[in-house]
Coordinates of C-alpha atoms and ligand atoms in Angstrom, one line a residue:
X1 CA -29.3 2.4 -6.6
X2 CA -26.2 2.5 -4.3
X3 CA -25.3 5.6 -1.5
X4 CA -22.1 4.6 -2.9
X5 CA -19.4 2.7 -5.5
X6 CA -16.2 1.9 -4.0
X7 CA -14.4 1.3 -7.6
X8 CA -11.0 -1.2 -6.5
X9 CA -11.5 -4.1 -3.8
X10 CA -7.6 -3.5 -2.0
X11 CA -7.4 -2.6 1.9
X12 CA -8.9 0.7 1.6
X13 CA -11.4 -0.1 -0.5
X14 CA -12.7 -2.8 1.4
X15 CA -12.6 -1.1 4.7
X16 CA -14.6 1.5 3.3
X17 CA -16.9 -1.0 2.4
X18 CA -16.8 -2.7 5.9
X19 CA -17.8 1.2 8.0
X20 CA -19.9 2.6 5.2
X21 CA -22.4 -0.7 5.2
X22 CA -22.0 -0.8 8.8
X23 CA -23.2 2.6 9.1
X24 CA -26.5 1.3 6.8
X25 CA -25.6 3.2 3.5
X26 CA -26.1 0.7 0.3
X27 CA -22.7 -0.2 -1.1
X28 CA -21.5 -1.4 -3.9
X29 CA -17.7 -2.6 -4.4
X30 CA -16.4 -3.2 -8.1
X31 CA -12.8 -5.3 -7.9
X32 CA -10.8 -5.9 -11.4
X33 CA -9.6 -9.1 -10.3
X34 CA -11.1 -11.9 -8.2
X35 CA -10.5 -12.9 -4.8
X36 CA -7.7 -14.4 -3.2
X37 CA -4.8 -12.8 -4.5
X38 CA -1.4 -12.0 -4.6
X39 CA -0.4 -8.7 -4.6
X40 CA 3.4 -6.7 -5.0
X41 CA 3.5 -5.5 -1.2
X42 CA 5.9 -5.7 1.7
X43 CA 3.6 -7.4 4.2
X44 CA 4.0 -5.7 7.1
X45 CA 1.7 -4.1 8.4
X46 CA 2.2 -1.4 11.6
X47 CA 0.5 -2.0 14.8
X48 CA -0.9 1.0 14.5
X49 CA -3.7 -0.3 13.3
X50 CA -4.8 -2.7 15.8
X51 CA -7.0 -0.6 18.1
X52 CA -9.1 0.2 15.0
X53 CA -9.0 -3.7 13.9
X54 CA -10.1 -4.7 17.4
X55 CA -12.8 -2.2 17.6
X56 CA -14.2 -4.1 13.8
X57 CA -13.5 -7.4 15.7
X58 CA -10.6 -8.5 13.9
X59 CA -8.9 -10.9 15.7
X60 CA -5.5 -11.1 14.2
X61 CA -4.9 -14.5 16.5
X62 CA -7.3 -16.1 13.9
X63 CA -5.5 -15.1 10.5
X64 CA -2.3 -16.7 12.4
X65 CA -0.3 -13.5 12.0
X66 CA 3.8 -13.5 13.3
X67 CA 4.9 -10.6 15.4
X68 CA 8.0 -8.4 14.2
X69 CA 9.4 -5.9 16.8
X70 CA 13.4 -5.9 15.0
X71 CA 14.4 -3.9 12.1
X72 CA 17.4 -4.3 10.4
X73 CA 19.2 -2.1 7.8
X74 CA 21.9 -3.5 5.3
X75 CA 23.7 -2.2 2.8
X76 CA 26.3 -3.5 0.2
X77 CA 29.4 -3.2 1.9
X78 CA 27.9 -5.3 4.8
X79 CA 27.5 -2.0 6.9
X80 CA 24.0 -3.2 9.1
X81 CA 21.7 -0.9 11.6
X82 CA 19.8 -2.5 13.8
X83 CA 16.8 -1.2 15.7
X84 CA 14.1 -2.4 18.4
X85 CA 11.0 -0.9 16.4
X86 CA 9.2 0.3 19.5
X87 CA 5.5 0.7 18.2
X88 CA 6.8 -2.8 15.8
X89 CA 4.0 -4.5 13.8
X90 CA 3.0 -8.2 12.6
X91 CA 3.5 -10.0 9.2
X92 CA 0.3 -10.8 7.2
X93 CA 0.0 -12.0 3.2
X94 CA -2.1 -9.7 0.8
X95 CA -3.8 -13.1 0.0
X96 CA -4.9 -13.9 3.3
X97 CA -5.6 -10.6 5.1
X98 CA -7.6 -9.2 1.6
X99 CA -9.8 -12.6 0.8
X100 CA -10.5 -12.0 4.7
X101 CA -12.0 -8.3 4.4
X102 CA -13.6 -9.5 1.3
X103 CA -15.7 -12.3 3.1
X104 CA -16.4 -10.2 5.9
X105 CA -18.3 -7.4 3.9
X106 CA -20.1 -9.9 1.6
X107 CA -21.0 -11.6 5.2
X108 CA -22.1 -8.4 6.2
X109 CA -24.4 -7.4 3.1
X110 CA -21.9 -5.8 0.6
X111 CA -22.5 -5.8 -3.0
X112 CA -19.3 -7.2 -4.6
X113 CA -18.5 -7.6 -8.2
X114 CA -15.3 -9.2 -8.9
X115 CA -13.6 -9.8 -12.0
X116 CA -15.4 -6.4 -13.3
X117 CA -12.6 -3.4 -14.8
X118 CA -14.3 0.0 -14.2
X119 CA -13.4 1.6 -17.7
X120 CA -14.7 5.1 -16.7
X121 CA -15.9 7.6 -13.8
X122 CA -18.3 10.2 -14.6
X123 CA -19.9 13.4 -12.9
X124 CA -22.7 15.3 -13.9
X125 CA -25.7 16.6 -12.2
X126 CA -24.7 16.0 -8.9
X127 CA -24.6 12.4 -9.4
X128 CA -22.0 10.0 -10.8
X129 CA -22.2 7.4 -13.9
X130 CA -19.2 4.4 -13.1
X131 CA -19.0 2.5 -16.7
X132 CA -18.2 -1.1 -16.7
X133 CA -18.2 -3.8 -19.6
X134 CA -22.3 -3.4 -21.2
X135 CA -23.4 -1.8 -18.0
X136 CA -23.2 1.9 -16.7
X137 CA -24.4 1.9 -12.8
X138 CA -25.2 5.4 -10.8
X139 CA -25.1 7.0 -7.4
X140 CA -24.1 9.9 -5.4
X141 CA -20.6 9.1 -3.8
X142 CA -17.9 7.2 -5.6
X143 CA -15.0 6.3 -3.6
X144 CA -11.7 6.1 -5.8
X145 CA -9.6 3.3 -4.4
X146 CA -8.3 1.6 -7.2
X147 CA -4.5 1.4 -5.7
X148 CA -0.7 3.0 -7.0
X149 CA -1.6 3.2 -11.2
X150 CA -5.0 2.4 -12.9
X151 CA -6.2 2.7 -16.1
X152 CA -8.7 5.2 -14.4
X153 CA -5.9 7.7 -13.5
X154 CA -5.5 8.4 -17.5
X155 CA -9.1 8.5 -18.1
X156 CA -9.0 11.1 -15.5
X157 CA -6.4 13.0 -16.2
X158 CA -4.9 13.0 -12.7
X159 CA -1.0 14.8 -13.5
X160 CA 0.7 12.0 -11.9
X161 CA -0.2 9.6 -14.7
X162 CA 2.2 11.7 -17.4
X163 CA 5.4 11.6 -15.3
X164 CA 7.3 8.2 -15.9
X165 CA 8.5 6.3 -12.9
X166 CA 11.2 4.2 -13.5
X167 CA 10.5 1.7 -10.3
X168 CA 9.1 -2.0 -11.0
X169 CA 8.7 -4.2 -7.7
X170 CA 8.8 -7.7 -7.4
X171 CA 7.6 -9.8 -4.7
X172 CA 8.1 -13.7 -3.7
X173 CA 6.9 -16.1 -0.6
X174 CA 9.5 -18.4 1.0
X175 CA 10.3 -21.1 3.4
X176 CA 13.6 -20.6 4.8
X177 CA 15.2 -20.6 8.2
X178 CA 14.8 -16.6 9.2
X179 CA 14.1 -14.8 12.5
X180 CA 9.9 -14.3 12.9
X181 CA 10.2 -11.1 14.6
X182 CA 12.6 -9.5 12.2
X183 CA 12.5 -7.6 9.1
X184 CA 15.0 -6.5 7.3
X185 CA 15.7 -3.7 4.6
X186 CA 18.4 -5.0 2.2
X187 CA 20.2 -1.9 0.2
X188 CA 21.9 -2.4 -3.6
X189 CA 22.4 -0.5 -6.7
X190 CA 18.9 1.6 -7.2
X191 CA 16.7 0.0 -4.7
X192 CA 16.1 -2.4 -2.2
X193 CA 14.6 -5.2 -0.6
X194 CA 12.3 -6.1 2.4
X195 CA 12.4 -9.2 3.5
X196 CA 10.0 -10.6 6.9
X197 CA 7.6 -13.4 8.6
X198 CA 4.2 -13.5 7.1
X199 CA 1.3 -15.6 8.1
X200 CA 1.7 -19.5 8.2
X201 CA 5.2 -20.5 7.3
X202 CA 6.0 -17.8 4.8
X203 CA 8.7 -15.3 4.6
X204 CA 7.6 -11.8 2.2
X205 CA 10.6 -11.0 0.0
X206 CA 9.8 -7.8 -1.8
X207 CA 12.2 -5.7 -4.0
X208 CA 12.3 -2.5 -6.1
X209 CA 14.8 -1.9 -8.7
X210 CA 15.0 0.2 -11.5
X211 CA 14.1 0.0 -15.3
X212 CA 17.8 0.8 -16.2
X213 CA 19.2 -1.8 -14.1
X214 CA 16.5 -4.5 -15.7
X215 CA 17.2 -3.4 -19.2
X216 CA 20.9 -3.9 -18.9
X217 CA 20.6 -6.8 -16.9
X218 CA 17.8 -8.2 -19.8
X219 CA 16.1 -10.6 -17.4
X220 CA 14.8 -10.4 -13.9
X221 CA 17.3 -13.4 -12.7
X222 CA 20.2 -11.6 -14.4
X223 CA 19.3 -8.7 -12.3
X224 CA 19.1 -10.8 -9.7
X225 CA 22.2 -11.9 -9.8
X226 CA 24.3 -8.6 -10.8
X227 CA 22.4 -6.1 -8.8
X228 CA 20.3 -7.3 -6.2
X229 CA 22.8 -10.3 -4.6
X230 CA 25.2 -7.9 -4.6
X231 CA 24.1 -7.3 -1.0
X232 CA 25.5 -10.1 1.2
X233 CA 22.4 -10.9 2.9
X234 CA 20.1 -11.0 0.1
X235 CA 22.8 -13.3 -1.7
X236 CA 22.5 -15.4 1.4
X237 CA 18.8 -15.8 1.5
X238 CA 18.6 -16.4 -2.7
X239 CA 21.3 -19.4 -1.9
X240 CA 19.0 -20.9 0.7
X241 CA 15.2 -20.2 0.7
X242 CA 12.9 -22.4 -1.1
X243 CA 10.9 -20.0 -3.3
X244 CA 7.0 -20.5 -3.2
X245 CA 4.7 -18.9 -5.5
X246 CA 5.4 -20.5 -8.9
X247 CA 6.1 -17.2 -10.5
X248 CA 7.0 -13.8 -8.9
X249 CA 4.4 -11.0 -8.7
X250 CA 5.7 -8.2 -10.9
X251 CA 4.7 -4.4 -10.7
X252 CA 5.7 -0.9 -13.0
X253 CA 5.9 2.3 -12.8
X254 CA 6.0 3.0 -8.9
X255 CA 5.3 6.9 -8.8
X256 CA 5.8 8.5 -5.4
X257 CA 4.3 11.9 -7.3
X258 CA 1.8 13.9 -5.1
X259 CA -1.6 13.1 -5.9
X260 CA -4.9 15.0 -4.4
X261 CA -7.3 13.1 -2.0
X262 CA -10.5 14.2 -4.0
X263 CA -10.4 14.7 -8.0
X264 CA -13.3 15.0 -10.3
X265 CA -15.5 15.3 -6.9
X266 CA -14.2 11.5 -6.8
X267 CA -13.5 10.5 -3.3
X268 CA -9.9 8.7 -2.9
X269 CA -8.7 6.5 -0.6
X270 CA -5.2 4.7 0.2
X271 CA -2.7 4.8 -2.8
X272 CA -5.3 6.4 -4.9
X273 CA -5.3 9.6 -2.9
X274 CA -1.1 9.4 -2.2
X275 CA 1.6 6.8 -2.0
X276 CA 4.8 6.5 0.5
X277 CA 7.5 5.2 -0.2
X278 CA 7.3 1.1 0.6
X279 CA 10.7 1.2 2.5
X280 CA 8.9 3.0 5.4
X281 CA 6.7 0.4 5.8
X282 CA 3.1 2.2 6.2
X283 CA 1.1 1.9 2.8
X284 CA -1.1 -0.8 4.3
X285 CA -1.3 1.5 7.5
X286 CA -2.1 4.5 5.9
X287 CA -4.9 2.8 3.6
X288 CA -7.0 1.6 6.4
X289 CA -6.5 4.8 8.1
X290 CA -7.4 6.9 4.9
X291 CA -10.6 4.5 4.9
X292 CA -11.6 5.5 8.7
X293 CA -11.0 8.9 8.2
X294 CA -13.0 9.0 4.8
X295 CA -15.9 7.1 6.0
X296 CA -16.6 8.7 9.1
X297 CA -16.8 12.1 7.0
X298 CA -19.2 10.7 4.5
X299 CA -21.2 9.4 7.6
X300 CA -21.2 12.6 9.0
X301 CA -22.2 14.7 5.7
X302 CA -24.3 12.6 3.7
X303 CA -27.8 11.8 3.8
X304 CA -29.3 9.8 1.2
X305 CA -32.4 11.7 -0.8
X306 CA -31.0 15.5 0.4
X307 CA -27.3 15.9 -0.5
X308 CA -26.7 18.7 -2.4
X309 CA -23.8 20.7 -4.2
X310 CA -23.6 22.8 -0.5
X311 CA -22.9 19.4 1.5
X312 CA -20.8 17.8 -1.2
X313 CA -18.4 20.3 -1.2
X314 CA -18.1 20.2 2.7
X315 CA -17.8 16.6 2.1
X316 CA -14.6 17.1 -0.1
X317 CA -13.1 20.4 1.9
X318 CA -13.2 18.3 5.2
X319 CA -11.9 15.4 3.6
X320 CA -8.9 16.6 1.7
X321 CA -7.9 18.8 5.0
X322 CA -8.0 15.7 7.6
X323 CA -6.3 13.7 5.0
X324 CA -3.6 16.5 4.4
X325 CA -3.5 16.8 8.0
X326 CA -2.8 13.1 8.9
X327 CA -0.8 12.2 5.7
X328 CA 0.8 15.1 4.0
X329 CA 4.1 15.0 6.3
X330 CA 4.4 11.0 6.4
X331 CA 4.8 11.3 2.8
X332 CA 7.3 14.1 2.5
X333 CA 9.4 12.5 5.1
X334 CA 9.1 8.8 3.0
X335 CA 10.3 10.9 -0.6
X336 CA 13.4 12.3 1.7
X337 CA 14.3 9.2 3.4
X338 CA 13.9 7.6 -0.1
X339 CA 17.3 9.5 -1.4
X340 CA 19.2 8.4 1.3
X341 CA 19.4 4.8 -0.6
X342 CA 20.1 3.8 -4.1
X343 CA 23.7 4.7 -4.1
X344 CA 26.0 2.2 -2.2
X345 CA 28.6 4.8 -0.8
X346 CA 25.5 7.6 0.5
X347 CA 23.6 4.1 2.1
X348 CA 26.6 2.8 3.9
X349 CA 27.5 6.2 5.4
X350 CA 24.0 7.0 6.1
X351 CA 23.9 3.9 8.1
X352 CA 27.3 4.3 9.7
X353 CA 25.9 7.5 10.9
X354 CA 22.7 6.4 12.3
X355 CA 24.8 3.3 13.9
X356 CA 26.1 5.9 15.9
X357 CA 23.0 8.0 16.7
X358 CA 20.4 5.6 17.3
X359 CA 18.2 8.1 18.5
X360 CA 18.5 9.9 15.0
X361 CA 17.4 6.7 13.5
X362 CA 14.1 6.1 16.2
X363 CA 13.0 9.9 15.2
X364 CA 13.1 9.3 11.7
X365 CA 10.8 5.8 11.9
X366 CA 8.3 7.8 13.8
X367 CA 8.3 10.2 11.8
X368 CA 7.3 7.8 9.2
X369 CA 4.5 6.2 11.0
X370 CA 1.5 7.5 13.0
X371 CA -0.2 6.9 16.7
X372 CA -2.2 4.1 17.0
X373 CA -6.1 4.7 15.9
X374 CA -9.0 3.1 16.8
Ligands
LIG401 C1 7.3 -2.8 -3.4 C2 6.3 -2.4 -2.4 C3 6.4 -2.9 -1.1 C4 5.5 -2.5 -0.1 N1 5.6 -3.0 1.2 C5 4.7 -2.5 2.1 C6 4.8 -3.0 3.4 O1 5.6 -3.9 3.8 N2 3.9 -2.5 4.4 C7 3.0 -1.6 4.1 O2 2.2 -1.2 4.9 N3 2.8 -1.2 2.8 C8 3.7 -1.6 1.8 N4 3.5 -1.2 0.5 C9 2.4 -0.3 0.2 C10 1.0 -1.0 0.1 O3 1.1 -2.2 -0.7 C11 0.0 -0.1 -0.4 O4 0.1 1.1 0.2 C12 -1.4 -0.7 -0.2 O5 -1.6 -1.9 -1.0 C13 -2.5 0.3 -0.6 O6 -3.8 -0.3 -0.6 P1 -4.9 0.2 -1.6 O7 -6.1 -0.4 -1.2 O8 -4.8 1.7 -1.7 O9 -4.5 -0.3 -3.1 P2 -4.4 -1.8 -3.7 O10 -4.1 -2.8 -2.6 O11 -3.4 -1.7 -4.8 O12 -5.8 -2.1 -4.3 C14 -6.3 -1.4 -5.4 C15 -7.3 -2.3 -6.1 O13 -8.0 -1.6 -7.2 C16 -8.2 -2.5 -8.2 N5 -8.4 -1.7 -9.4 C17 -7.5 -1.0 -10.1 N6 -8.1 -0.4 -11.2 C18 -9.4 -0.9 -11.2 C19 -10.5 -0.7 -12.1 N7 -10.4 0.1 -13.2 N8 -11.7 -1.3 -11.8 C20 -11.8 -2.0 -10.7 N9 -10.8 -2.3 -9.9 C21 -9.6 -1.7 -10.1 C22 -7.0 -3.4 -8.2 O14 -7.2 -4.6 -8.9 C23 -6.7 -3.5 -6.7 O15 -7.3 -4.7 -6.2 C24 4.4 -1.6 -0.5 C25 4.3 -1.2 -1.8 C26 5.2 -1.6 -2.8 C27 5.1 -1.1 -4.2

């Protein structure tokens, strides 16, 4: 029997995996999907986080990573910002940096099952029951990482789930002549779109638009077309890059609704227990930090044969306040920042203003981000 099920095999999942085998619990991961992937994300990833990969020995050298240290803002009107992103970060594909993590912990002992859809979560008796296709499998812990929107979230009634989003997200890889250490947030109609060096020769090109938009439009190229290149440098790079993947990774209903870090005594990690919004750049971030900060609380409060209803809930108070502690106000800021775009007039005058108080516009990036961890 597992110390603990880790149900969803994304960053946060596997780096729970990763610290909770390390610290010689028996773990058990359970991914829907197999292994490598492509996944609707941004692909940048803040160098926050490289203390903390070091200290794993992660040597982002090896997975051939590209440096970005330049952020750039656009809008419609061809109104731009442009920033030196002091802390800055580095460009690296779901599809390499996840298949990665997912080699390590079976190299270091995890039990993985891939291509396995947890239909159901359980808790009775101090001890939960996680339901798979023909097989129910028990343990103590379950860690809920299973991303943004899961089937899971409706079988558990988490509130979230009920309120409609109207966000999809698309995401493509390109070859196209681009700066490496830029990335850039193109504004339009309703959304917008990163755009950056990923590992290899790839550029990320990521965008959100709304349902309204797509249903007029009728297809995603027509939306393309009418909403999306309305943005001069977007129109640009659609002319010009060489589109990769043979289909674009498509995503619904992006809810930036709060959500709570421990439900049903379920432990959650990364979007599971909260979401920012993508333009700030710090989902991946806050994942692997959500996974440190979760682990080293289940190291510290559970022992396997004498954990009891007392140390369980000191599990899930200490949890839910460090979480709150560390992520609560990264979010707010992210759902405030996120109103400042969508409408072409408020982005262009929001940039126009932060063009002229640069400072303005460094205080409201950190305030998006966190220190470095390790
Ligand atoms: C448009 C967009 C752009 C973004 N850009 C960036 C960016 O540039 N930088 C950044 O840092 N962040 C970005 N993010 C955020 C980032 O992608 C997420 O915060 C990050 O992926 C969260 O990781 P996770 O492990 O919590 O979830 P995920 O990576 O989504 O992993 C969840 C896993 O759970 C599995 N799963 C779900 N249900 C089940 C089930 N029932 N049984 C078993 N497995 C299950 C899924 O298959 C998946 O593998 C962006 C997000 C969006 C939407």
């Amino acid at each position: 029997m597992a110390d603990v099920i880790i149900v969803g095999g994304g960053l946060a999942g596997l780096f729970n995996a990763i610290l909770l085998n390390r610290a010689g619990l028996k773990v058990t991961l359970i991914e829907r999907k197999s292994y490598p992937m492509h996944r609707v994300c941004g692909e940048y990833v803040s160098n926050e986080v490289i203390p903390f990969l070091s200290s794993l020995g992660i040597n982002l050298g090896e997975l051939n990573v590209s440096r970005i240290n330049r952020l750039e803002v656009t809008a419609v009107s061809g109104t731009k910002l442009s920033q030196k992103l002091d802390l800055g970060g580095f460009g690296l594909s779901r599809y390499t940096f996840d298949h990665f993590l997912y080699q390590k912990a079976l190299a270091e002992g995890v039990n993985v099952l891939v291509n396995t859809r947890v239909e159901d979560i359980s808790f009775t008796d101090n001890r939960f029951e996680v339901t798979f296709p023909g097989t129910t499998l028990t343990a103590p812990l379950v860690i809920g990482s299973f991303g943004k929107r899961s089937n899971l979230d409706q079988k558990l009634k988490r509130p979230f789930f009920y309120k409609r989003s109207p966000y999809l997200a698309v995401k493509f890889h390109l070859r196209m002549d681009f700066p490496t250490d830029l990335i850039q947030l193109n504004n339009y109609k309703d959304g917008y779109c990163g755009v950056s060096k990923t590992d290899g020769d790839r550029y990320c090109m990521c965008y959100m638009a709304h349902r309204d938009d797509l249903r007029k439009c009728g297809t995603l190229q027509a939306l393309e077309e009418n909403v999306i290149r309305k943005n001069p440098y977007l129109d640009d790079i659609f002319r010009n890059a060489e589109f990769v993947l043979d289909k674009p990774e498509v995503i619904n209903e992006i809810s930036f609704e709060k959500k709570s870090p421990v439900d049903n005594h379920i432990l959650m990690s990364g979007d599971t227990a909260g979401m920012i919004a993508p333009l700030c750049g710090n989902g991946m971030t806050m994942a692997i930090h959500s996974a440190k900060i979760l682990s080293e609380k289940i190291i510290t409060h559970y022992k396997p044969g004498s954990f009891n209803a007392d140390k369980r809930l000191a599990l899930e108070q200490g949890y839910a306040r460090a979480w709150n502690k560390q992520f609560a106000p990264r979010l707010w800021v992210g759902r405030q920042l996120q109103h400042l775009f969508g409408n072409d007039t408020m982005t262009a005058l929001s940039l126009n203003t932060l063009n002229r108080f640069p400072s303005v516009a460094q205080y409201l990036i950190s305030k998006t981000h966190g220190k470095p961890f390790g």
